[in-house]
Amino acid sequence: MYDETGNKPGWQSLPRGGVIKRPGSASAYETGEWRLEKPVYNTEHCIQCFLCWVYCPDSAIDVRDGKVIGVDYYHCKGCGICVQECPRTGRALDMVPEGDNK
Amino acid sequence: MVQTALEKQSGSGKGTALSGNEAIALAIRQVNPDVVAAYPITPQTDIVQYVAQFVADGQVDAEFLGVESEHSAMSACIGACAAGARTVTATSSQGLAYMWETLHIASGMRLPIVMAVVNRALSSPLNIHCDHSDSMGARDTGWIQIYSSNVQEAYDNFIQAIKVAEDPEVMLPVMVCMDGFLVSHSLENLQIIPDEEISSFLISTRDQSGLLFQPVTFGAMDLQDYYFEHRRQIIAAMETAKGVLLRTGKSFKDLTGRAYGLLSGYRIDDAEIAVVVIGSLSGSVQVVIDELRSEGIKAGMVNLRVFRPFPVREVASALSRCRAVAVLDRSDSLSTGGGPLFIDVRSALYAGPESRGAERPVIVNYVYGLGGRLVSLDDIRRVFEELKRVVSSGHTTRLINYLGVRE
Amino acid sequence: MGHIKELAGKEGLFTGGHRLCAGCGIPVVVRQFLAVTEHPVIVAAGTGCLQVASAIYPYTAWRTGFIHSAFANTASTISGVEAAYKALKRKGLTDKEFHFIAIAGDGGTYDIGLQALSGMLERGHRVVYICNDNEGYMNTGVQASSATPLGADTTTTPVGARSKGKERERKDIIGIVLAHNVPYVAQVSPAHWHDLTSKAKKALKTEGPSFINSLTPCPRGWRSETHISMELCRLAVDTCYWPLFEVEEGVWRLNYRPRIKRPLADYLRTQARFKHLFLPENKDILENLQASVDRQWEQILKLCDGN
């Protein structure tokens, strides 16, 4: 939302009425830095039940070609719901302190 | 042209005797709205009834929402207009007050909603008669405000308001105000414009930037980094609206022969003393001015049609040659600083470099007609008497005066 | 679990990057609901957590059409949108089908927006109205609403020397909505995603207004741990505090009957807003709450009468 010079646009170049014309533009906003703990995904133990996807408040479970492939750390806030709800908790998904590169 | 029950009942074709409310209802039918969301309130009520009947009779293809409050009326108008519909409504007094937060939202979202406001006093005490407290209380909501002196003006203004509101350079909501009972319930001979002429006068396409056409977000939170810019845009649109109002008035004159500007002057060009008014009082003032002129007194009047945006330059220029001016307010700001029209007119006389060092007229304020208190021709004569006295003495005895109140 | 994978295959209509708190139940409800939509969607939301966190200029988490106007007018705003659609469709200015969804919190539904909701229901707009019921004014800092349960400690019903939390029971919003004779009403929880999405589909297909009340955990306001938000919902359902039912054309149906009805205390203990109720001197409040849940559960069983 910055112009090429890095400045925010002035009133003359903004769309009128505070209308946001780019659907889903929030995906460019990072909320991952809120995390104190992070869920770590291990594909070997994942049974592809998708419960983490259905319960994630932050749309932060990455799915590709019909499979869960990991966690979107750009958006994950580290609430831990996915780990709590995972039938293979501690294996397919485990909670570790942020900064721990396990 | 589709003949409505209303037109049949009162004769046919051009030159039909209609009340202000009937004329507005007719205009609503003729501008072909998509959505009308409204709630009844005296003295606006019959506008709502007539429109409901037009919809029931298939004479206008609109969704009529008889909502459960004025707050919801304006909220539904906001939703409809944001979706991309031509949206109109009408209200009065407490109804307008009840809409207050949503009025700002309509203008902030830049939605060209057009609303007839039938001016009525505000509670408390409860009063159903005319004054301008309601719309004057909404003067800083970002709505364009056009005032009408009679039934014909109310009708003409409503039609022009649609074109002004929807102008891509404006995109602001408009209130078309007329005096409760004094205009809303007065029968006048109305020059009706044929339907097809109105549809070619107005913008025929619907704006395609609304929710039904694009997955856009309206009403996001706007913090310190953007809010100011979006408010600044509204001010720019208001400034642009002055030109669009004039342009629209000109094309309306081409269509009907009836001229509309931001204000109208009556014998103002060489006037030494003048009054500034809004609304239906202008008729009585003209009568008094004609009398005074026959006595050789150079009296004149400025009748303000557009109060928002405020025509600062035009007001200043119209009054610049006067020696004394009385501003007649049909409401009071209750600030002890005078009525809202007075405050803005006086401020306008100080505007711009051309006013620097210039001799300004002495200015006084008369608050009149609150709660429908009648104003007699004698009352108006007294105002001009005072202006004559001011001219000869060079000063006022009292800046703010109350016309027709018992002491 | 074929169903869930299909939903995950579609592009999400509510993106990450919104700023709702970690562990908030609102986006879980929203994501599940939007996942089963079949047409373009227009959402109206009332002022509150969801709105202020999902659309902060120039960012929007919505890939749908979205409008927020004010706090009290979610239902009337969406009424206008739906009316515009009817008019423009009739005039040939749009040929698409749409889903119209209103989303508000309990403050915007039970309290300040109740009149607008009533108007929308009575006028019969084809709108799905979702109430994210987190039992209080959470966005402004956990004040009590008329959805706040008896005994809860909030910032306007604080526990103190002379107060034991909220003194009155919560309002029966389902009863109020049903009094409008609307075609579809349901109560859901995001932990029961299959139930929620089935009801969402029914609501989206309803000709006329439908109302969905969702228990929506708020870790900040309930003072619960973020990772147990879904578990809290299960406890609420298994204690019969939050029964899952639906009312179709006036016919009640119970969608889930716990095998063992757990004591309410199991649910309350998970949230510090109820902590004081476990003091010996507040035993009577706890008993009253349990009795109230039992009474309502019996009523619902009767209303559902084997359905």
PDB file of C-alpha atoms in Angstrom, chain B residues 73-285:
ATOM      1  CA  ALA B  73     -34.091   3.408   7.172  1.00  0.00           C
ATOM      2  CA  MET B  74     -30.776   5.121   6.622  1.00  0.00           C
ATOM      3  CA  SER B  75     -28.870   1.895   7.357  1.00  0.00           C
ATOM      4  CA  ALA B  76     -30.846   0.038   4.704  1.00  0.00           C
ATOM      5  CA  CYS B  77     -30.264   2.948   2.319  1.00  0.00           C
ATOM      6  CA  ILE B  78     -26.535   2.652   3.010  1.00  0.00           C
ATOM      7  CA  GLY B  79     -26.580  -1.090   2.298  1.00  0.00           C
ATOM      8  CA  ALA B  80     -28.653  -0.613  -0.851  1.00  0.00           C
ATOM      9  CA  CYS B  81     -26.593   2.237  -2.208  1.00  0.00           C
ATOM     10  CA  ALA B  82     -23.314   0.473  -1.417  1.00  0.00           C
ATOM     11  CA  ALA B  83     -24.680  -2.508  -3.310  1.00  0.00           C
ATOM     12  CA  GLY B  84     -25.173  -0.299  -6.353  1.00  0.00           C
ATOM     13  CA  ALA B  85     -28.831   0.741  -6.202  1.00  0.00           C
ATOM     14  CA  ARG B  86     -30.304   4.192  -6.764  1.00  0.00           C
ATOM     15  CA  THR B  87     -31.606   4.837  -3.268  1.00  0.00           C
ATOM     16  CA  VAL B  88     -33.891   7.511  -1.860  1.00  0.00           C
ATOM     17  CA  THR B  89     -35.720   8.170   1.397  1.00  0.00           C
ATOM     18  CA  ALA B  90     -37.466  10.909   3.348  1.00  0.00           C
ATOM     19  CA  THR B  91     -37.672  11.998   6.965  1.00  0.00           C
ATOM     20  CA  SER B  92     -38.256  14.852   9.421  1.00  0.00           C
ATOM     21  CA  SER B  93     -37.155  16.090  12.800  1.00  0.00           C
ATOM     22  CA  GLN B  94     -36.639  13.308  15.346  1.00  0.00           C
ATOM     23  CA  GLY B  95     -36.270  10.884  12.468  1.00  0.00           C
ATOM     24  CA  LEU B  96     -33.332  12.797  11.092  1.00  0.00           C
ATOM     25  CA  ALA B  97     -31.877  13.068  14.576  1.00  0.00           C
ATOM     26  CA  TYR B  98     -32.282   9.322  15.036  1.00  0.00           C
ATOM     27  CA  MET B  99     -30.324   8.784  11.817  1.00  0.00           C
ATOM     28  CA  TRP B 100     -27.452  10.929  13.004  1.00  0.00           C
ATOM     29  CA  GLU B 101     -24.605   8.391  13.163  1.00  0.00           C
ATOM     30  CA  THR B 102     -25.613   6.835   9.872  1.00  0.00           C
ATOM     31  CA  LEU B 103     -25.696  10.209   8.088  1.00  0.00           C
ATOM     32  CA  HIS B 104     -21.953  10.461   8.583  1.00  0.00           C
ATOM     33  CA  ILE B 105     -21.513   6.906   7.357  1.00  0.00           C
ATOM     34  CA  ALA B 106     -23.469   7.583   4.157  1.00  0.00           C
ATOM     35  CA  SER B 107     -21.273  10.542   3.269  1.00  0.00           C
ATOM     36  CA  GLY B 108     -18.074   8.873   4.492  1.00  0.00           C
ATOM     37  CA  MET B 109     -18.715   5.920   2.193  1.00  0.00           C
ATOM     38  CA  ARG B 110     -19.520   8.404  -0.578  1.00  0.00           C
ATOM     39  CA  LEU B 111     -22.975   7.019  -1.233  1.00  0.00           C
ATOM     40  CA  PRO B 112     -25.245   9.167  -3.428  1.00  0.00           C
ATOM     41  CA  ILE B 113     -28.416   8.681  -1.389  1.00  0.00           C
ATOM     42  CA  VAL B 114     -31.025  11.407  -1.849  1.00  0.00           C
ATOM     43  CA  MET B 115     -33.304  12.209   1.082  1.00  0.00           C
ATOM     44  CA  ALA B 116     -36.214  14.594   1.331  1.00  0.00           C
ATOM     45  CA  VAL B 117     -36.167  16.356   4.690  1.00  0.00           C
ATOM     46  CA  VAL B 118     -39.455  17.927   5.683  1.00  0.00           C
ATOM     47  CA  ASN B 119     -38.227  20.469   8.187  1.00  0.00           C
ATOM     48  CA  ARG B 120     -39.718  20.272  11.643  1.00  0.00           C
ATOM     49  CA  ALA B 121     -38.704  21.380  15.125  1.00  0.00           C
ATOM     50  CA  LEU B 122     -36.794  19.081  17.458  1.00  0.00           C
ATOM     51  CA  SER B 123     -37.893  17.931  20.893  1.00  0.00           C
ATOM     52  CA  SER B 124     -38.021  18.890  23.666  1.00  0.00           C
ATOM     53  CA  PRO B 125     -40.671  20.242  23.966  1.00  0.00           C
ATOM     54  CA  LEU B 126     -42.348  18.069  21.371  1.00  0.00           C
ATOM     55  CA  ASN B 127     -43.515  20.088  18.389  1.00  0.00           C
ATOM     56  CA  ILE B 128     -44.517  18.944  14.927  1.00  0.00           C
ATOM     57  CA  HIS B 129     -44.326  22.282  13.138  1.00  0.00           C
ATOM     58  CA  CYS B 130     -41.728  23.857  10.964  1.00  0.00           C
ATOM     59  CA  ASP B 131     -38.356  25.117  11.883  1.00  0.00           C
ATOM     60  CA  HIS B 132     -34.911  24.198  10.623  1.00  0.00           C
ATOM     61  CA  SER B 133     -33.427  22.702  13.800  1.00  0.00           C
ATOM     62  CA  ASP B 134     -33.436  19.228  12.305  1.00  0.00           C
ATOM     63  CA  SER B 135     -31.487  19.773   9.106  1.00  0.00           C
ATOM     64  CA  MET B 136     -29.328  22.500  10.613  1.00  0.00           C
ATOM     65  CA  GLY B 137     -28.326  19.974  13.260  1.00  0.00           C
ATOM     66  CA  ALA B 138     -27.165  17.756  10.414  1.00  0.00           C
ATOM     67  CA  ARG B 139     -25.308  20.501   8.577  1.00  0.00           C
ATOM     68  CA  ASP B 140     -21.863  19.063   9.233  1.00  0.00           C
ATOM     69  CA  THR B 141     -22.611  15.453   8.368  1.00  0.00           C
ATOM     70  CA  GLY B 142     -21.063  15.634   4.904  1.00  0.00           C
ATOM     71  CA  TRP B 143     -24.425  15.783   3.120  1.00  0.00           C
ATOM     72  CA  ILE B 144     -25.148  18.347   0.472  1.00  0.00           C
ATOM     73  CA  GLN B 145     -28.149  20.397   1.627  1.00  0.00           C
ATOM     74  CA  ILE B 146     -30.533  22.031  -0.816  1.00  0.00           C
ATOM     75  CA  TYR B 147     -33.449  24.086   0.528  1.00  0.00           C
ATOM     76  CA  SER B 148     -36.714  24.726  -1.248  1.00  0.00           C
ATOM     77  CA  SER B 149     -38.920  27.788  -0.913  1.00  0.00           C
ATOM     78  CA  ASN B 150     -42.032  26.303  -2.455  1.00  0.00           C
ATOM     79  CA  VAL B 151     -43.530  23.152  -3.945  1.00  0.00           C
ATOM     80  CA  GLN B 152     -42.069  23.656  -7.410  1.00  0.00           C
ATOM     81  CA  GLU B 153     -38.584  24.125  -5.994  1.00  0.00           C
ATOM     82  CA  ALA B 154     -38.925  21.037  -3.809  1.00  0.00           C
ATOM     83  CA  TYR B 155     -39.850  18.971  -6.866  1.00  0.00           C
ATOM     84  CA  ASP B 156     -37.179  20.494  -9.093  1.00  0.00           C
ATOM     85  CA  ASN B 157     -34.529  20.230  -6.382  1.00  0.00           C
ATOM     86  CA  PHE B 158     -35.208  16.558  -5.754  1.00  0.00           C
ATOM     87  CA  ILE B 159     -34.735  15.711  -9.415  1.00  0.00           C
ATOM     88  CA  GLN B 160     -31.551  17.752  -9.681  1.00  0.00           C
ATOM     89  CA  ALA B 161     -30.273  16.233  -6.427  1.00  0.00           C
ATOM     90  CA  ILE B 162     -30.131  12.772  -7.981  1.00  0.00           C
ATOM     91  CA  LYS B 163     -27.946  14.041 -10.787  1.00  0.00           C
ATOM     92  CA  VAL B 164     -25.659  15.978  -8.442  1.00  0.00           C
ATOM     93  CA  ALA B 165     -25.298  13.128  -5.937  1.00  0.00           C
ATOM     94  CA  GLU B 166     -24.463  10.562  -8.612  1.00  0.00           C
ATOM     95  CA  ASP B 167     -21.994  12.758 -10.453  1.00  0.00           C
ATOM     96  CA  PRO B 168     -18.733  10.738 -10.436  1.00  0.00           C
ATOM     97  CA  GLU B 169     -16.879  13.835  -9.245  1.00  0.00           C
ATOM     98  CA  VAL B 170     -19.255  14.262  -6.314  1.00  0.00           C
ATOM     99  CA  MET B 171     -20.669  10.952  -5.033  1.00  0.00           C
ATOM    100  CA  LEU B 172     -22.132  12.490  -1.902  1.00  0.00           C
ATOM    101  CA  PRO B 173     -25.590  12.141  -0.364  1.00  0.00           C
ATOM    102  CA  VAL B 174     -28.032  15.029  -0.674  1.00  0.00           C
ATOM    103  CA  MET B 175     -30.794  16.317   1.591  1.00  0.00           C
ATOM    104  CA  VAL B 176     -33.574  18.138  -0.216  1.00  0.00           C
ATOM    105  CA  CYS B 177     -35.220  20.240   2.471  1.00  0.00           C
ATOM    106  CA  MET B 178     -38.621  21.889   2.499  1.00  0.00           C
ATOM    107  CA  ASP B 179     -40.547  23.580   5.279  1.00  0.00           C
ATOM    108  CA  GLY B 180     -42.871  21.248   7.141  1.00  0.00           C
ATOM    109  CA  PHE B 181     -46.561  22.061   6.568  1.00  0.00           C
ATOM    110  CA  LEU B 182     -45.709  25.462   5.066  1.00  0.00           C
ATOM    111  CA  VAL B 183     -44.505  23.719   1.904  1.00  0.00           C
ATOM    112  CA  SER B 184     -45.117  20.031   2.538  1.00  0.00           C
ATOM    113  CA  HIS B 185     -48.860  20.540   2.965  1.00  0.00           C
ATOM    114  CA  SER B 186     -49.439  23.578   0.753  1.00  0.00           C
ATOM    115  CA  LEU B 187     -51.127  23.049  -2.574  1.00  0.00           C
ATOM    116  CA  GLU B 188     -49.436  24.756  -5.465  1.00  0.00           C
ATOM    117  CA  ASN B 189     -49.740  24.557  -9.176  1.00  0.00           C
ATOM    118  CA  LEU B 190     -46.869  22.261 -10.142  1.00  0.00           C
ATOM    119  CA  GLN B 191     -45.184  22.150 -13.518  1.00  0.00           C
ATOM    120  CA  ILE B 192     -44.592  18.434 -13.920  1.00  0.00           C
ATOM    121  CA  ILE B 193     -41.737  17.230 -16.090  1.00  0.00           C
ATOM    122  CA  PRO B 194     -42.598  14.233 -18.272  1.00  0.00           C
ATOM    123  CA  ASP B 195     -41.051  10.922 -17.120  1.00  0.00           C
ATOM    124  CA  GLU B 196     -39.018  10.424 -20.274  1.00  0.00           C
ATOM    125  CA  GLU B 197     -37.455  13.871 -19.975  1.00  0.00           C
ATOM    126  CA  ILE B 198     -36.399  13.101 -16.414  1.00  0.00           C
ATOM    127  CA  SER B 199     -34.855   9.791 -17.359  1.00  0.00           C
ATOM    128  CA  SER B 200     -32.804  11.411 -20.111  1.00  0.00           C
ATOM    129  CA  PHE B 201     -31.833  14.252 -17.758  1.00  0.00           C
ATOM    130  CA  LEU B 202     -30.467  11.806 -15.169  1.00  0.00           C
ATOM    131  CA  ILE B 203     -27.514   9.456 -15.425  1.00  0.00           C
ATOM    132  CA  SER B 204     -28.987   6.278 -16.868  1.00  0.00           C
ATOM    133  CA  THR B 205     -26.369   3.730 -15.796  1.00  0.00           C
ATOM    134  CA  ARG B 206     -25.900   2.463 -12.273  1.00  0.00           C
ATOM    135  CA  ASP B 207     -22.498   2.840 -10.676  1.00  0.00           C
ATOM    136  CA  GLN B 208     -20.681  -0.482 -11.049  1.00  0.00           C
ATOM    137  CA  SER B 209     -18.335  -0.163  -8.098  1.00  0.00           C
ATOM    138  CA  GLY B 210     -20.832  -1.487  -5.543  1.00  0.00           C
ATOM    139  CA  LEU B 211     -21.021  -4.775  -3.692  1.00  0.00           C
ATOM    140  CA  LEU B 212     -23.205  -6.478  -6.290  1.00  0.00           C
ATOM    141  CA  PHE B 213     -20.545  -5.867  -8.915  1.00  0.00           C
ATOM    142  CA  GLN B 214     -17.209  -6.150  -7.066  1.00  0.00           C
ATOM    143  CA  PRO B 215     -16.016  -8.055  -3.964  1.00  0.00           C
ATOM    144  CA  VAL B 216     -14.975  -4.862  -2.239  1.00  0.00           C
ATOM    145  CA  THR B 217     -14.811  -3.924   1.430  1.00  0.00           C
ATOM    146  CA  PHE B 218     -16.881  -0.965   2.633  1.00  0.00           C
ATOM    147  CA  GLY B 219     -16.512   0.438   6.110  1.00  0.00           C
ATOM    148  CA  ALA B 220     -13.046  -0.753   7.080  1.00  0.00           C
ATOM    149  CA  MET B 221     -11.404   0.576  10.204  1.00  0.00           C
ATOM    150  CA  ASP B 222      -9.354   3.597   9.179  1.00  0.00           C
ATOM    151  CA  LEU B 223      -6.649   4.566  11.608  1.00  0.00           C
ATOM    152  CA  GLN B 224      -4.316   7.520  12.058  1.00  0.00           C
ATOM    153  CA  ASP B 225      -2.553   6.740   8.795  1.00  0.00           C
ATOM    154  CA  TYR B 226      -5.522   7.010   6.403  1.00  0.00           C
ATOM    155  CA  TYR B 227      -8.580   8.532   8.091  1.00  0.00           C
ATOM    156  CA  PHE B 228      -7.488  12.122   7.486  1.00  0.00           C
ATOM    157  CA  GLU B 229      -6.960  11.509   3.759  1.00  0.00           C
ATOM    158  CA  HIS B 230     -10.431  10.020   3.396  1.00  0.00           C
ATOM    159  CA  ARG B 231     -12.029  12.962   5.201  1.00  0.00           C
ATOM    160  CA  ARG B 232     -10.007  15.342   3.041  1.00  0.00           C
ATOM    161  CA  GLN B 233     -11.543  13.692  -0.026  1.00  0.00           C
ATOM    162  CA  ILE B 234     -15.029  14.543   1.221  1.00  0.00           C
ATOM    163  CA  ILE B 235     -14.093  18.190   1.533  1.00  0.00           C
ATOM    164  CA  ALA B 236     -12.751  18.137  -2.025  1.00  0.00           C
ATOM    165  CA  ALA B 237     -15.966  16.508  -3.255  1.00  0.00           C
ATOM    166  CA  MET B 238     -17.999  19.199  -1.473  1.00  0.00           C
ATOM    167  CA  GLU B 239     -15.946  21.868  -3.212  1.00  0.00           C
ATOM    168  CA  THR B 240     -16.484  20.153  -6.567  1.00  0.00           C
ATOM    169  CA  ALA B 241     -20.192  19.890  -5.807  1.00  0.00           C
ATOM    170  CA  LYS B 242     -20.579  23.672  -6.069  1.00  0.00           C
ATOM    171  CA  GLY B 243     -19.647  23.567  -9.739  1.00  0.00           C
ATOM    172  CA  VAL B 244     -21.739  20.454 -10.339  1.00  0.00           C
ATOM    173  CA  LEU B 245     -24.765  22.074  -8.686  1.00  0.00           C
ATOM    174  CA  LEU B 246     -24.379  25.076 -10.978  1.00  0.00           C
ATOM    175  CA  ARG B 247     -23.853  22.918 -14.063  1.00  0.00           C
ATOM    176  CA  THR B 248     -26.879  20.806 -13.157  1.00  0.00           C
ATOM    177  CA  GLY B 249     -28.929  23.925 -12.545  1.00  0.00           C
ATOM    178  CA  LYS B 250     -27.989  25.143 -16.012  1.00  0.00           C
ATOM    179  CA  SER B 251     -28.981  21.927 -17.775  1.00  0.00           C
ATOM    180  CA  PHE B 252     -32.175  21.895 -15.743  1.00  0.00           C
ATOM    181  CA  LYS B 253     -32.920  25.379 -17.031  1.00  0.00           C
ATOM    182  CA  ASP B 254     -32.354  24.143 -20.560  1.00  0.00           C
ATOM    183  CA  LEU B 255     -34.915  21.425 -19.859  1.00  0.00           C
ATOM    184  CA  THR B 256     -37.570  23.404 -18.010  1.00  0.00           C
ATOM    185  CA  GLY B 257     -36.773  27.098 -18.284  1.00  0.00           C
ATOM    186  CA  ARG B 258     -36.525  27.299 -14.492  1.00  0.00           C
ATOM    187  CA  ALA B 259     -33.156  28.576 -13.249  1.00  0.00           C
ATOM    188  CA  TYR B 260     -31.341  27.359 -10.136  1.00  0.00           C
ATOM    189  CA  GLY B 261     -28.075  28.566  -8.639  1.00  0.00           C
ATOM    190  CA  LEU B 262     -26.470  28.207  -5.228  1.00  0.00           C
ATOM    191  CA  LEU B 263     -28.543  31.142  -4.036  1.00  0.00           C
ATOM    192  CA  SER B 264     -30.980  33.578  -5.532  1.00  0.00           C
ATOM    193  CA  GLY B 265     -31.028  37.310  -5.050  1.00  0.00           C
ATOM    194  CA  TYR B 266     -34.152  39.404  -5.006  1.00  0.00           C
ATOM    195  CA  ARG B 267     -33.536  43.072  -5.873  1.00  0.00           C
ATOM    196  CA  ILE B 268     -30.136  42.560  -4.282  1.00  0.00           C
ATOM    197  CA  ASP B 269     -27.875  44.158  -6.904  1.00  0.00           C
ATOM    198  CA  ASP B 270     -28.330  47.732  -5.704  1.00  0.00           C
ATOM    199  CA  ALA B 271     -29.669  46.948  -2.235  1.00  0.00           C
ATOM    200  CA  GLU B 272     -28.398  48.973   0.720  1.00  0.00           C
ATOM    201  CA  ILE B 273     -30.178  46.850   3.266  1.00  0.00           C
ATOM    202  CA  ALA B 274     -30.855  43.154   2.831  1.00  0.00           C
ATOM    203  CA  VAL B 275     -31.989  40.043   4.589  1.00  0.00           C
ATOM    204  CA  VAL B 276     -30.648  36.529   4.140  1.00  0.00           C
ATOM    205  CA  VAL B 277     -33.192  33.723   4.396  1.00  0.00           C
ATOM    206  CA  ILE B 278     -33.624  30.035   3.733  1.00  0.00           C
ATOM    207  CA  GLY B 279     -36.872  28.372   2.738  1.00  0.00           C
ATOM    208  CA  SER B 280     -40.475  29.460   2.490  1.00  0.00           C
ATOM    209  CA  LEU B 281     -40.155  32.780   4.287  1.00  0.00           C
ATOM    210  CA  SER B 282     -38.609  34.213   1.116  1.00  0.00           C
ATOM    211  CA  GLY B 283     -42.085  34.684  -0.387  1.00  0.00           C
ATOM    212  CA  SER B 284     -43.230  37.002   2.396  1.00  0.00           C
ATOM    213  CA  VAL B 285     -39.919  38.840   2.367  1.00  0.00           C
TER     214      VAL B 285
END
